[in-house]
Amino acid sequence: MPGSAPANGEATWPKDVGVIALEIYFPSQYVDQAELEQFDGVSTGKYTVGLGQARMGFCSDREDINSLCLTVVQRLMERNGLSYDQVGRLEVGTETIIDKSKSVKTVVMQLFEESGNTDVEGIDTTNACYGGTAALFNAVNWVESSSWDGRYALAVAGDIAVYATGSARPTGGAGAIAMLVGPNAPLAFDRGLRGTHMQHAYDFYKPDMASEYPVVDGKLSIECYLSALDRCYSVYRNKIHAQWQREGVDKRFSLEDFGYMVFHSPYCKLVQKSLARLVLSDFLSHPRSNTETGPFSGLEAFREVKPEETYFNRDVEKAFMKASTEMFDQKTKASLLVSNQNGNMYTPSVYGCLASVIAQHTPQHLAGQRIGLFSYGSGFAATLYSLRVSQDATPGSGLDKLCASLCDLKARLDSRRKVSPAMFAENMQLREDTHHLAPYVPQGAVEELFPGTWHLTRVDEKHRREYSRRSLNDDLPLEAGLVNSTTATEQHIPSPVKKMPRLPASTAGPEAVTVSNGDH
């Protein structure tokens, strides 16, 4: 039947396909949300408490979606000692569209030119914040398919989230994530355990091709997000129950079976409410739940509520947020580091949350855990799925290398430059005034970017974009861990199939390199 493989077919699948390495990039500047509250003239705590946001990263006109993805892909390849001929698939998930025909992936292919490798499948995938997850699923599916040629896949998610002046602007952010996908991964996909929900709605969309700004129905967007979460969790629970039944395991699934639970994070407060939502789902799915003691203590009054009638029920929300406080602290709070400090990155958001969990725990603590992930994109598309962390936490293991590569995440966030709200507003106005302008030469200062960052140098009269990379050796504002990472934290990952050729690491110096986005 569909979704099932013959017993002898499982042996032909590569083992433990998933995320082998993960790299994250965010801009070198941020605005403080408490200062933004004062600048915007709103009540104290509206952004910092009401939304749960502390800082918001943003890009100058020197960065666009192409430069973000160029930066994060090259960082991943360099820090993991990989050669470009080891990659057979690269797909970009983004909703930041600067060309209606040419994909971001084709721009990133310029990094592959020296290797001579043009045999790289995949293009771009778009549906609001879900595109990165679709790219990751496609990468995993390719490795597990008859199309796989033994090389790695790269799934890239990147976006610049900006809003018009108003209540939505503090929920912006920017960044990119690249994930190396292959077999024997320290973060392996749970095969067959994906709960997906797809539905039509105009909760958030971008119909104006001349503007970066979306049209947002805030209340509908929250309702769509929570309803999708309910549906996806129910489908996932049914699938894992069926799997356990086939394996002879007699137990009921609940949130307790996840070591960590991470979510797409438009803003941190919604994530906390979302975990409470899953506790509500567990409560309603266990008709004989103990309401005298334990996690459901005092919740008897909510036994008969209908989930679809509770999206904006303050009594239900308050009761289950209180009931889930300890679970939130244990399973979800650590995942909000990047979201709290950098804001909503759109497609990379949920993977920034995953990176936050890995960055703040030791390999020994993570080993053997099941991590639940909920990905949501407006319009809308959503999936709840899970990863199994490798049991091998020994020094030099894949898990050890993954944790080591992200251990400087907080230091990198702290190394950014704080910009005043007035300068942030000027920057947003500049982006608005020059969006899709040609010809154009960016005004932002290159020396304020992190070393090793790709940036836009010019847009010609035909809208062709050219890029250059800031040198890794500049003695200017440094990104903690970046300059030294090529020696201190560089990992060398062998090809997934031993027969794959491996090019020697380049001996060229880290001088600035200039590329363009093509001739047509």
C-alpha atoms as one frame of an Amber mdcrd trajectory, in Angstrom:
protein
   0.000   0.000   0.000   1.155   3.629  -0.458   3.524   4.706   2.310   4.622
   1.148   3.076   7.698  -0.614   1.771   8.110  -4.348   1.308  10.034  -5.982
   4.112  13.010  -6.714   1.885  12.962  -3.157   0.521  13.981  -1.522   3.776
  17.437  -3.042   3.557  18.028  -1.112   0.333  17.392   2.256   1.983  20.441
   4.215   3.167  20.494   4.071   6.958  19.664   7.012   9.236  19.153   9.647
   6.546  18.981  13.137   7.985  20.932  16.240   8.951  24.696  15.717   9.160
  25.786  19.341   9.491  23.952  22.638   9.992  25.148  26.190   9.454  23.321
  29.380  10.413  23.873  32.957   9.264  22.246  36.141  10.545  23.027  39.832
   9.884  25.736  41.650  11.843  23.341  44.287  13.185  20.188  44.371  15.270
  17.733  46.771  16.851  16.787  46.446  20.516  13.066  45.730  20.930  12.747
  47.685  24.206  14.233  50.748  22.492  11.943  50.143  19.520   8.940  50.212
  21.870   9.934  53.703  23.005  10.677  54.858  19.462   7.307  53.591  18.203
   5.458  55.135  21.148   3.819  51.890  22.256   3.351  50.651  25.802   6.377
  49.231  27.603   6.498  45.459  27.150   4.359  45.322  24.006   7.199  43.802
  21.978   9.406  42.404  24.737   6.689  40.770  26.856   3.655  40.605  24.576
   5.641  39.143  21.692   8.526  37.764  23.739  11.171  39.405  21.531  14.424
  41.000  22.755  16.319  41.883  19.562  15.615  41.925  15.826  18.288  41.356
  13.201  17.978  43.170   9.888  19.866  43.597   6.635  21.180  46.751   5.039
  20.772  47.241   1.295  24.115  45.403   0.930  22.394  42.061   1.526  19.659
  40.260  -0.358  18.393  36.675  -0.500  21.139  35.665  -2.946  23.928  36.979
  -0.723  22.454  35.355   2.400  22.407  31.958   0.696  25.867  32.380  -0.825
  27.215  33.165   2.653  25.586  30.298   4.516  26.425  27.661   1.890  30.075
  28.656   1.684  30.330  28.754   5.475  28.912  25.239   5.744  31.268  23.885
   3.095  34.347  25.568   4.589  33.671  24.745   8.210  33.006  21.104   7.416
  35.943  20.601   5.070  33.698  19.668   2.141  34.401  19.958  -1.566  31.667
  21.037  -3.934  31.865  17.882  -6.032  30.479  15.955  -3.045  27.063  17.643
  -3.464  24.523  16.156  -5.897  21.441  18.118  -4.914  20.897  21.679  -3.682
  17.473  23.193  -3.105  16.610  26.602  -1.679  13.437  27.289   0.282  12.560
  30.994   0.366   9.690  33.445   0.053  12.004  36.409  -0.585  11.528  36.702
  -4.331  13.709  39.155  -6.275  13.273  37.484  -9.657  10.136  35.791 -10.997
  12.124  33.402 -13.184  15.733  32.936 -12.053  16.158  30.841  -8.908  18.389
  31.644  -5.958  19.839  28.146  -6.383  21.283  29.069  -9.782  23.057  32.061
  -8.228  24.522  29.828  -5.511  25.855  27.504  -8.234  28.642  30.031  -8.806
  30.279  28.576  -5.707  30.527  25.251  -7.567  32.291  26.602 -10.668  35.874
  25.962  -9.557  35.038  22.325  -8.777  33.570  21.827 -12.236  30.481  20.221
 -10.698  27.316  21.216 -12.567  25.487  17.924 -11.963  23.436  19.267  -9.056
  19.677  18.703  -8.916  17.098  20.947  -7.237  15.831  24.508  -7.659  13.804
  26.840  -5.378  10.704  25.973  -3.372   8.198  28.602  -2.235   5.269  28.688
   0.140   5.720  31.343   2.813   7.720  29.985   5.773   7.299  26.334   4.716
   9.704  26.390   1.753  12.751  25.392   3.813  10.979  22.328   5.155   9.872
  21.333   1.651  13.495  21.686   0.485  14.677  19.528   3.397  12.046  16.848
   2.744  13.006  16.799  -0.938  16.659  16.367   0.023  15.856  13.443   2.315
  13.545  11.894  -0.279  16.289  12.155  -2.930  18.834  10.363  -0.733  16.292
   7.613  -0.035  15.263   7.275  -3.700  16.465   5.412  -6.782  17.752   8.782
  -8.074  20.441   9.004  -5.399  23.968   8.814  -6.798  25.794   8.547  -3.473
  26.499  12.233  -2.917  25.225  14.654  -0.286  22.212  16.953  -0.611  22.083
  20.537   0.621  18.838  22.074   1.858  19.023  25.853   2.206  16.438  28.113
   3.838  16.770  31.884   3.790  14.644  35.007   4.007  14.540  38.697   4.816
  11.377  39.324   6.846  10.337  42.980   6.712   7.023  44.712   7.336   5.569
  48.125   6.698   5.556  50.593   9.586   3.035  49.410  12.158   2.255  46.641
  14.626   3.774  43.847  12.512   7.195  45.451  11.993   8.717  44.163  15.283
   8.020  40.574  14.157  10.609  40.825  11.376  14.089  39.338  11.150  16.531
  37.878   8.633  18.876  34.957   8.193  19.704  31.738   6.407  20.403  28.121
   7.292  22.110  25.393   5.269  21.759  21.708   6.148  23.909  18.886   4.834
  21.755  15.810   4.251  22.919  12.227   3.881  23.003   8.786   5.506  24.397
   7.921   8.949  23.298  11.335  10.193  23.403  12.413  13.845  19.870  13.818
  13.340  17.996  11.073  11.482  14.438  11.393  10.198  11.862   9.121  11.794
  10.716   7.268   8.685   6.963   7.448   8.075   6.304   9.880  10.913   5.116
  13.104   9.316   1.776  14.713  10.035   0.883  17.241   7.322  -2.009  19.654
   6.856  -2.591  21.785   3.733  -5.452  24.236   3.296  -6.349  27.404   1.395
  -6.482  30.709   3.303  -5.425  34.322   2.797  -3.835  34.759   6.219  -0.491
  36.137   4.976   0.459  36.672   1.345   2.517  38.930  -0.955   0.462  39.938
  -4.007   2.336  43.199  -4.699   5.384  42.292  -6.783   6.747  45.841  -6.411
   6.967  45.613  -2.618   8.765  43.476  -0.039   5.860  43.841   2.367   3.157
  41.201   2.902  -0.569  41.594   3.384  -1.358  40.136   6.808  -4.611  39.186
   8.532  -3.153  38.786  12.024  -6.069  37.085  13.726  -6.689  34.690  10.840
  -2.981  33.880  10.702  -2.951  32.789  14.353  -6.098  30.709  13.827  -4.571
  29.006  10.775  -1.316  28.323  12.626  -3.055  26.774  15.656  -5.563  24.786
  13.588  -2.712  23.394  11.470  -0.833  22.473  14.644  -3.882  20.612  15.968
  -4.315  18.663  12.719  -0.638  17.841  12.237  -0.205  16.637  15.823  -3.287
  14.417  15.510  -2.026  12.865  12.260   1.473  12.358  13.698   0.039  10.753
  16.825  -2.087   8.361  14.767   0.916   7.370  12.649   3.216   6.692  15.581
   0.474   4.709  17.310   0.105   2.576  14.160   3.868   2.124  13.971   4.104
   1.121  17.621   1.213  -1.298  17.176   3.045  -3.021  14.313   6.116  -3.250
  16.545   4.125  -4.678  19.460   4.504  -1.566  21.625   1.447  -1.018  23.815
   1.445   2.643  24.904  -0.159   5.992  24.124   1.887   8.756  22.557   2.117
  12.144  24.279   4.433  15.135  24.410   6.459  13.281  27.021   7.782  11.102
  24.186   9.593  14.114  22.698  12.854  15.055  24.362  12.453  18.491  22.765
   9.660  20.166  20.832  10.515  23.056  18.508   8.200  25.213  16.433   8.187
  27.696  13.599   8.486  30.929  15.565   6.834  34.083  14.185   7.384  35.416
  17.714   8.308  33.657  20.939   5.027  34.088  22.774   3.154  32.175  20.066
   5.551  29.253  20.540   4.772  29.100  24.254   1.059  29.139  23.441   1.625
  26.404  20.864   3.201  24.036  23.356   0.217  24.658  25.639  -1.979  23.810
  22.664  -0.353  20.383  22.353  -0.886  19.760  26.066  -4.577  20.550  25.455
  -4.556  18.014  22.623  -2.983  15.365  24.873  -5.571  16.106  27.546  -8.533
  15.776  25.170  -7.154  12.605  23.568  -6.873  10.874  26.960 -10.519  10.681
  28.126  -9.499   9.153  31.459  -6.753  11.660  32.237  -6.134  12.177  35.944
  -7.259  15.699  36.847  -6.613  15.266  40.566  -2.828  15.106  40.367  -0.140
  15.322  37.688   0.127  17.591  34.633  -3.642  17.759  34.069  -4.442  18.698
  37.660  -7.334  21.165  37.918  -8.300  20.947  34.249 -11.510  18.930  34.621
 -13.641  21.939  33.600 -12.157  21.780  30.100 -12.953  18.126  29.440 -15.696
  18.863  26.903 -14.175  21.801  25.014 -13.913  21.591  21.231 -10.435  22.540
  19.951 -11.776  24.491  16.983 -13.687  26.766  19.374 -10.716  27.583  21.608
  -8.238  29.436  19.365  -8.934  32.723  21.170 -10.402  31.377  24.423  -8.404
  33.168  27.133  -9.537  30.783  29.878  -8.313  27.732  27.979  -5.092  29.468
  26.950  -4.293  30.620  30.488  -5.079  27.247  32.074  -2.995  25.195  29.664
  -0.087  27.644  29.558   0.063  27.284  33.333  -0.223  23.485  33.104   2.569
  23.351  30.500   5.029  25.713  32.217   7.410  22.996  33.396   7.240  21.158
  30.080   7.925  24.410  28.191  11.027  25.022  30.319  12.258  21.472  29.720
  11.403  20.891  26.064  10.995  24.204  24.230  12.441  27.257  25.989  16.040
  26.583  24.887  14.910  26.502  21.256  13.985  30.201  21.323  17.515  31.627
  21.580  17.816  32.687  17.934  14.154  33.655  17.648  14.332  35.882  20.734
  17.612  37.494  19.715  17.205  37.740  15.926  13.473  37.593  15.211  11.466
  35.679  12.636  13.647  34.440   9.767  10.635  32.953   7.908  11.787  29.705
   6.211  14.832  29.185   8.495  12.835  29.938  11.662  12.132  26.394  12.874
  15.703  25.348  11.994  17.085  28.289  13.939  15.137  26.820  16.854  16.687
  23.407  16.194  20.154  24.989  16.057  19.442  26.732  19.374  18.699  23.411
  21.071  21.870  21.804  19.734  24.007  24.829  20.631  22.972  24.774  24.289
  23.299  21.061  25.066  26.124  18.560  25.153  26.231  15.569  22.805  25.765
  13.316  25.833  22.582  15.148  26.826  21.142  15.023  23.300  22.082  11.430
  22.459  19.087   9.166  21.853  16.475  11.943  22.143  13.511  12.330  19.806
  13.030  15.954  18.677   9.632  17.073  17.423   9.483  19.876  14.850   6.453
  21.849  13.699   6.865  23.793  10.458   4.219  26.238   9.248   3.882  28.451
   6.183   0.949  30.759   5.596  -1.495  30.165   2.831  -1.222  27.495   4.326
   1.035  24.443   4.616   2.280  22.685   7.757   3.999  19.505   8.914   4.876
  18.068  12.306   7.663  15.492  12.137  10.470  14.130  14.272  14.208  13.533
  14.256  16.062  10.894  16.255  19.395  11.952  17.703  22.222   9.450  17.340
  23.147   7.380  20.397  26.840   7.913  19.627  28.099  10.938  21.560  31.759
   9.911  21.675  34.465  12.472  20.783  34.764  12.772  17.016  31.312  11.304
  16.348  28.887  12.996  13.960  26.862  14.299  16.901  29.960  15.617  18.632
  30.986  17.470  15.449  27.496  18.912  14.987  27.400  20.237  18.564  30.933
  21.649  18.259  30.025  23.531  15.096  27.194  25.370  16.888  28.706  25.862
  20.341  29.620  29.490  19.506  26.059  30.447  18.533  25.376  32.687  21.543
  28.767  34.368  21.192  28.014  35.089  17.540  24.661  36.639  18.465  26.339
  38.742  21.164  29.021  39.953  18.727  26.524  41.855  16.579  26.353  45.651
  16.457  23.359  47.395  18.040  21.729  50.027  15.834  19.375  52.755  17.049
  15.674  52.509  16.180  16.005  55.727  14.150  18.782  54.211  12.048  16.763
  51.002  11.705  13.785  53.018  10.431  16.045  54.857   7.956  17.351  51.517
   6.742  13.842  50.167   6.228  12.897  53.307   4.309  15.977  52.942   2.103
  15.045  49.326   1.316  11.496  50.438   0.480  12.647  53.292  -1.764  15.219
  51.235  -3.668  13.455  47.863  -3.867  13.919  46.462  -7.378  15.625  49.676
  -8.507  17.987  49.385 -11.489  20.673  50.450 -11.982  21.610  50.690  -8.323
  24.726  50.711  -6.161  24.087  49.800  -2.481  24.881  52.407   0.163  25.481
  50.141   3.173  29.011  49.915   4.611  30.785  46.659   3.681  33.084  46.931
   6.716  30.061  46.560   9.016  29.330  43.073   7.673  30.773  39.973   9.329
  34.031  38.750   7.748  33.302  36.166   5.065  29.900  37.663   4.211  28.766
  37.848   0.607  27.193  41.175  -0.328  25.612  42.977  -3.254  28.002  45.298
  -5.131  25.730  46.575  -7.896  22.580  46.028  -9.903  23.024  46.965 -13.554
  20.466  48.496 -15.899  19.210  45.026 -16.829  18.646  44.071 -13.175  21.678
  41.734 -13.193  23.166  41.511  -9.707  26.834  41.250  -8.826  28.276  40.091
  -5.513  31.547  40.125  -3.649  32.722  38.420  -0.467  34.231  40.339   2.410
  37.604  38.863   3.294  37.842  36.456   6.223  41.040  38.182   7.348  39.738
  41.705   7.857  40.650  43.142  11.268  37.267  44.803  11.486  34.158  43.918
  13.577  34.537  40.175  13.903  31.897  37.502  14.086  32.900  35.435  17.101
  34.132  32.046  16.024  34.117  32.776  12.283  37.696  33.748  11.518  39.094
  30.984  13.694  36.419  28.464  12.784  38.270  27.345   9.687  40.990  26.024
  11.952  39.508  25.676  15.410  36.128  24.134  14.610  36.535  22.914  11.029
  35.192  19.408  10.630  36.177  17.040   7.837  33.217  14.936   6.748  33.961
  12.086   4.331  31.810  11.406   1.299  28.638   9.400   2.056  29.791   6.738
  -0.400  33.486   5.843  -0.149  33.916   5.666  -3.919  32.938   9.303  -4.362
  35.938  11.449  -5.430  37.154  14.066  -3.008  38.874  17.264  -4.164  41.689
  18.640  -1.998  40.888  21.744   0.016  41.638  24.955  -1.828  44.973  26.555
  -0.981  43.982  29.943  -2.317  44.010  32.821   0.150  40.714  34.175   1.504
  40.671  37.251  -0.694  37.425  38.886  -1.728  35.833  37.204  -4.736  33.365
  38.793  -7.107  30.536  36.949  -8.883  27.364  37.934 -10.675  23.919  36.438
 -11.074  24.351  35.658 -14.761  24.015  37.335 -18.125  20.270  36.997 -18.654
